[in-house]
């Protein structure tokens, strides 16, 4: 067991510092063409989805529909609903980020909503990560060591301790690449002072909330991960578009997706998911 006064600020610092480091660093990598940054973001997004959907226990796909008692009832439906809500949240933000084609077209302020939406949705999965990270060390025998050694005793090894801030840096890099691709380097614009702080707060803030709550209460965090996993689908859609060498802001790009496209995306995802439920 590690005292709250030590583990809570440790999680907060291990979340906010790497997140802001990524958000300030990536837009300044101007020696790397934006399409290659976008490609890295796609790779990160695929692993983020794999990792997060696993923490969401794959939306309960092992709970088959037959016999019915194995399905899990309302909690299983709620898990599915959390993922759908994540997609709906992103679709709503995208509706305002990239409106229907026609003058005046998407502006800088609206395109900022792309990275903001992903920071928000990914941040909710951080609520589960912070909760789980602290709940592991909130019970059990007291740890006699202090400082870094206390964390090593609690989590097992130094690499296990190091993995958390590294994990947060790389996840925040997805948001940073989206911000770079659609705002800071889309039209040669400079960053507004409040944009990166806001993105960092939306991404990292929920982890701090989860850490505060997780020390004192237990909760099924799979719902947070199910919601946050949706961020990967949207990130890939927008980042793949930015890998095109012909991308030029204002000439039919970025593409307007619309509600129908998000509905089709969700339908495609659940077609194979529902087939898995028959196993």
Short mmCIF file of C-alpha atoms in Angstrom, two decimals:
data_model
loop_
_atom_site.label_atom_id
_atom_site.label_comp_id
_atom_site.label_asym_id
_atom_site.label_seq_id
_atom_site.Cartn_x
_atom_site.Cartn_y
_atom_site.Cartn_z
CA UNK A 1 0.00 0.00 0.00
CA UNK A 2 1.27 3.46 -0.93
CA UNK A 3 -0.06 6.58 0.77
CA UNK A 4 -2.45 8.74 -1.22
CA UNK A 5 -0.34 11.86 -0.68
CA UNK A 6 2.47 10.15 -2.62
CA UNK A 7 0.79 8.05 -5.30
CA UNK A 8 -1.73 10.68 -6.46
CA UNK A 9 0.79 13.42 -7.31
CA UNK A 10 3.07 10.75 -8.80
CA UNK A 11 0.36 9.69 -11.26
CA UNK A 12 -0.53 13.31 -12.03
CA UNK A 13 3.08 14.23 -12.81
CA UNK A 14 3.64 11.01 -14.78
CA UNK A 15 0.61 11.89 -16.91
CA UNK A 16 0.79 15.65 -17.41
CA UNK A 17 4.54 16.02 -17.98
CA UNK A 18 4.88 13.50 -20.84
CA UNK A 19 1.55 14.59 -22.35
CA UNK A 20 2.57 18.24 -22.55
CA UNK A 21 6.05 17.26 -23.69
CA UNK A 22 4.51 15.46 -26.68
CA UNK A 23 2.03 18.25 -27.41
CA UNK A 24 4.74 20.92 -27.47
CA UNK A 25 7.41 18.79 -29.16
CA UNK A 26 5.59 17.29 -32.15
CA UNK A 27 4.44 20.60 -33.73
CA UNK A 28 8.07 21.75 -33.63
CA UNK A 29 9.40 18.79 -35.63
CA UNK A 30 9.34 20.89 -38.78
CA UNK A 31 12.22 18.97 -40.35
CA UNK A 32 9.82 16.01 -40.72
CA UNK A 33 7.23 16.32 -43.49
CA UNK A 34 3.74 16.36 -42.07
CA UNK A 35 2.65 13.33 -44.11
CA UNK A 36 5.27 11.20 -42.34
CA UNK A 37 4.21 12.51 -38.95
CA UNK A 38 0.65 11.56 -39.94
CA UNK A 39 1.83 8.06 -40.89
CA UNK A 40 3.46 7.66 -37.48
CA UNK A 41 0.18 8.81 -35.94
CA UNK A 42 -1.69 6.11 -37.86
CA UNK A 43 0.66 3.46 -36.50
CA UNK A 44 0.26 4.76 -32.97
CA UNK A 45 -3.51 4.83 -33.38
CA UNK A 46 -3.66 1.18 -34.43
CA UNK A 47 -1.74 0.06 -31.37
CA UNK A 48 -3.75 2.41 -29.16
CA UNK A 49 -6.92 0.73 -30.39
CA UNK A 50 -5.53 -2.76 -29.83
CA UNK A 51 -4.40 -1.85 -26.32
CA UNK A 52 -7.55 0.02 -25.33
CA UNK A 53 -10.09 -2.39 -26.77
CA UNK A 54 -8.30 -5.10 -24.80
CA UNK A 55 -8.78 -3.11 -21.60
CA UNK A 56 -12.44 -2.86 -22.63
CA UNK A 57 -12.29 -6.68 -22.80
CA UNK A 58 -13.04 -6.44 -26.53
CA UNK A 59 -16.54 -5.13 -25.76
CA UNK A 60 -17.35 -8.50 -24.24
CA UNK A 61 -17.06 -10.36 -27.54
CA UNK A 62 -16.32 -13.57 -25.64
CA UNK A 63 -19.80 -13.36 -24.08
CA UNK A 64 -21.66 -15.19 -26.81
CA UNK A 65 -25.33 -14.64 -27.60
CA UNK A 66 -26.06 -18.35 -27.18
CA UNK A 67 -26.90 -19.66 -24.73
CA UNK A 68 -28.44 -16.33 -23.66
CA UNK A 69 -27.25 -16.48 -20.05
CA UNK A 70 -23.65 -16.11 -21.27
CA UNK A 71 -24.30 -12.74 -22.92
CA UNK A 72 -24.16 -10.76 -19.71
CA UNK A 73 -27.36 -8.77 -19.98
CA UNK A 74 -27.47 -5.02 -19.37
CA UNK A 75 -23.75 -4.57 -18.51
CA UNK A 76 -22.83 -6.01 -21.92
CA UNK A 77 -25.26 -3.70 -23.69
CA UNK A 78 -23.83 -0.79 -21.70
CA UNK A 79 -20.32 -1.69 -22.85
CA UNK A 80 -21.43 -1.67 -26.47
CA UNK A 81 -23.28 1.58 -25.86
CA UNK A 82 -20.16 3.22 -24.41
CA UNK A 83 -18.26 2.54 -27.63
CA UNK A 84 -21.14 3.81 -29.79
CA UNK A 85 -21.32 6.94 -27.63
CA UNK A 86 -17.62 7.52 -28.24
CA UNK A 87 -18.13 7.33 -32.01
CA UNK A 88 -21.18 9.62 -31.77
CA UNK A 89 -19.18 12.17 -29.79
CA UNK A 90 -16.46 12.24 -32.45
CA UNK A 91 -19.04 12.46 -35.24
CA UNK A 92 -20.63 15.46 -33.52
CA UNK A 93 -17.34 17.30 -33.21
CA UNK A 94 -16.44 16.44 -36.80
CA UNK A 95 -19.76 17.85 -38.00
CA UNK A 96 -18.67 21.27 -36.75
CA UNK A 97 -14.98 20.81 -37.57
CA UNK A 98 -15.52 20.14 -41.27
CA UNK A 99 -18.92 21.44 -42.41
CA UNK A 100 -20.60 20.71 -45.73
CA UNK A 101 -18.58 21.76 -48.79
CA UNK A 102 -18.99 25.35 -49.87
CA UNK A 103 -17.77 28.79 -48.92
CA UNK A 104 -16.22 29.78 -46.63
CA UNK A 105 -15.08 26.22 -45.87
CA UNK A 106 -13.48 24.97 -42.67
CA UNK A 107 -11.48 27.61 -40.83
CA UNK A 108 -8.62 27.33 -38.40
CA UNK A 109 -10.88 27.44 -35.35
CA UNK A 110 -13.16 24.69 -36.62
CA UNK A 111 -10.26 22.43 -37.63
CA UNK A 112 -8.93 22.68 -34.09
CA UNK A 113 -11.99 20.64 -33.08
CA UNK A 114 -10.44 17.58 -34.76
CA UNK A 115 -7.58 17.35 -32.28
CA UNK A 116 -9.80 18.57 -29.43
CA UNK A 117 -12.32 15.77 -30.05
CA UNK A 118 -9.63 13.09 -29.96
CA UNK A 119 -8.04 14.57 -26.82
CA UNK A 120 -11.43 14.51 -25.12
CA UNK A 121 -12.36 10.95 -26.10
CA UNK A 122 -8.90 9.55 -25.42
CA UNK A 123 -8.94 11.40 -22.11
CA UNK A 124 -11.92 9.35 -20.96
CA UNK A 125 -9.92 6.16 -21.44
CA UNK A 126 -7.30 7.86 -19.25
CA UNK A 127 -9.92 8.04 -16.53
CA UNK A 128 -9.83 4.25 -16.49
CA UNK A 129 -6.04 4.10 -16.63
CA UNK A 130 -5.60 6.46 -13.70
CA UNK A 131 -8.24 4.58 -11.74
CA UNK A 132 -6.63 1.20 -12.37
CA UNK A 133 -3.07 2.41 -11.73
CA UNK A 134 -3.91 3.73 -8.27
CA UNK A 135 -6.30 0.97 -7.22
CA UNK A 136 -3.45 -1.52 -7.58
CA UNK A 137 -1.44 0.18 -4.82
CA UNK A 138 -4.25 1.42 -2.56
CA UNK A 139 -4.49 -1.82 -0.63
CA UNK A 140 -2.20 -4.53 0.62
CA UNK A 141 0.77 -4.32 2.98
CA UNK A 142 2.41 -0.91 3.41
CA UNK A 143 5.46 -0.21 1.26
CA UNK A 144 8.44 0.61 3.44
CA UNK A 145 10.48 2.43 0.80
CA UNK A 146 9.97 6.01 -0.37
CA UNK A 147 10.26 7.87 -3.64
CA UNK A 148 11.04 5.94 -6.82
CA UNK A 149 11.89 2.81 -4.86
CA UNK A 150 8.37 2.77 -3.44
CA UNK A 151 6.93 2.77 -6.94
CA UNK A 152 9.28 -0.02 -8.00
CA UNK A 153 8.22 -2.13 -5.00
CA UNK A 154 4.55 -1.49 -5.74
CA UNK A 155 4.60 -2.11 -9.51
CA UNK A 156 7.32 -4.76 -9.61
CA UNK A 157 10.16 -3.39 -11.74
CA UNK A 158 11.64 -0.12 -12.93
CA UNK A 159 10.56 -0.79 -16.55
CA UNK A 160 6.99 -1.28 -15.28
CA UNK A 161 7.16 2.15 -13.63
CA UNK A 162 8.75 3.72 -16.72
CA UNK A 163 6.11 2.29 -19.04
CA UNK A 164 3.33 4.54 -17.72
CA UNK A 165 4.82 7.96 -18.60
CA UNK A 166 6.20 6.59 -21.88
CA UNK A 167 2.74 5.24 -22.67
CA UNK A 168 1.21 8.67 -21.99
CA UNK A 169 3.79 10.43 -24.15
CA UNK A 170 3.03 8.21 -27.13
CA UNK A 171 -0.74 8.41 -26.71
CA UNK A 172 -0.60 12.19 -26.46
CA UNK A 173 1.53 12.17 -29.61
CA UNK A 174 -1.56 11.05 -31.56
CA UNK A 175 -3.34 14.23 -30.47
CA UNK A 176 -0.18 16.25 -31.16
CA UNK A 177 0.10 14.89 -34.72
CA UNK A 178 -3.55 15.72 -35.42
CA UNK A 179 -2.98 19.23 -34.09
CA UNK A 180 0.13 19.58 -36.22
CA UNK A 181 -1.51 18.21 -39.35
CA UNK A 182 -4.72 20.24 -39.23
CA UNK A 183 -3.80 23.38 -37.30
CA UNK A 184 -0.22 24.37 -36.61
CA UNK A 185 1.17 23.39 -40.03
CA UNK A 186 -1.97 23.19 -42.14
CA UNK A 187 -1.70 26.75 -43.37
CA UNK A 188 1.50 27.96 -41.76
CA UNK A 189 -0.34 29.18 -38.69
CA UNK A 190 1.29 29.73 -35.37
CA UNK A 191 -0.10 28.04 -32.30
CA UNK A 192 -2.46 30.05 -30.15
CA UNK A 193 -1.17 30.08 -26.60
CA UNK A 194 -4.26 28.42 -25.09
CA UNK A 195 -4.69 25.55 -27.57
CA UNK A 196 -1.98 23.17 -26.37
CA UNK A 197 -2.79 23.74 -22.66
CA UNK A 198 -6.43 22.93 -23.40
CA UNK A 199 -5.55 19.77 -25.33
CA UNK A 200 -3.27 18.65 -22.51
CA UNK A 201 -5.93 19.30 -19.89
CA UNK A 202 -8.57 17.32 -21.80
CA UNK A 203 -6.19 14.45 -22.42
CA UNK A 204 -4.46 14.21 -19.03
CA UNK A 205 -7.03 15.69 -16.65
CA UNK A 206 -9.30 12.62 -16.54
CA UNK A 207 -6.33 10.45 -15.51
CA UNK A 208 -5.88 12.65 -12.45
CA UNK A 209 -9.58 12.35 -11.64
CA UNK A 210 -9.41 8.58 -12.02
CA UNK A 211 -6.35 8.41 -9.77
CA UNK A 212 -8.14 10.42 -7.07
CA UNK A 213 -11.25 8.25 -7.19
CA UNK A 214 -9.50 4.92 -7.70
CA UNK A 215 -7.65 5.11 -4.42
CA UNK A 216 -10.88 5.07 -2.44
CA UNK A 217 -13.40 3.18 -4.60
CA UNK A 218 -13.54 0.28 -7.02
CA UNK A 219 -15.32 0.49 -10.36
CA UNK A 220 -15.61 -1.46 -13.62
CA UNK A 221 -13.40 0.76 -15.80
CA UNK A 222 -14.06 -1.21 -18.99
CA UNK A 223 -16.73 1.37 -19.90
CA UNK A 224 -14.17 4.17 -19.95
CA UNK A 225 -11.90 2.14 -22.20
CA UNK A 226 -14.77 1.24 -24.52
CA UNK A 227 -15.63 4.92 -24.95
CA UNK A 228 -12.01 5.94 -25.47
CA UNK A 229 -11.22 3.20 -28.01
CA UNK A 230 -13.41 5.00 -30.55
CA UNK A 231 -10.81 7.75 -30.75
CA UNK A 232 -8.51 5.46 -32.71
CA UNK A 233 -11.01 4.98 -35.55
CA UNK A 234 -11.44 8.71 -36.04
CA UNK A 235 -7.71 9.41 -35.71
CA UNK A 236 -6.95 6.93 -38.46
CA UNK A 237 -9.59 8.45 -40.76
CA UNK A 238 -8.20 11.95 -40.42
CA UNK A 239 -4.51 11.03 -40.34
CA UNK A 240 -4.68 8.80 -43.42
CA UNK A 241 -6.19 11.73 -45.30
CA UNK A 242 -3.23 13.88 -44.26
CA UNK A 243 -0.70 11.38 -45.61
CA UNK A 244 -1.71 12.26 -49.17
CA UNK A 245 0.99 14.27 -51.00
CA UNK A 246 -1.83 16.15 -52.76
CA UNK A 247 -3.46 17.40 -49.58
CA UNK A 248 -3.98 21.15 -49.72
CA UNK A 249 -6.19 22.90 -47.24
CA UNK A 250 -9.20 24.58 -48.82
CA UNK A 251 -9.31 22.62 -52.09
CA UNK A 252 -11.87 20.02 -51.14
CA UNK A 253 -9.82 19.00 -48.13
CA UNK A 254 -10.20 18.01 -45.42
CA UNK A 255 -13.09 15.83 -46.51
CA UNK A 256 -16.55 16.30 -45.11
CA UNK A 257 -17.54 12.93 -43.68
CA UNK A 258 -21.07 13.46 -42.43
CA UNK A 259 -23.31 11.34 -40.26
CA UNK A 260 -23.84 8.65 -42.90
CA UNK A 261 -20.14 7.87 -43.12
CA UNK A 262 -19.82 7.51 -39.35
CA UNK A 263 -22.90 5.28 -39.34
CA UNK A 264 -21.32 3.11 -42.06
CA UNK A 265 -18.04 2.97 -40.13
CA UNK A 266 -19.84 1.83 -36.99
CA UNK A 267 -21.90 -0.69 -38.92
CA UNK A 268 -18.78 -2.21 -40.47
CA UNK A 269 -17.15 -2.52 -37.07
CA UNK A 270 -20.14 -4.25 -35.51
CA UNK A 271 -20.77 -6.64 -38.41
CA UNK A 272 -17.66 -8.63 -37.53
CA UNK A 273 -18.20 -8.01 -33.83
CA UNK A 274 -21.65 -9.58 -33.92
CA UNK A 275 -20.25 -12.49 -35.91
CA UNK A 276 -17.75 -13.00 -33.08
CA UNK A 277 -20.63 -13.16 -30.59
CA UNK A 278 -21.78 -16.37 -32.28
CA UNK A 279 -18.60 -18.22 -31.33
#
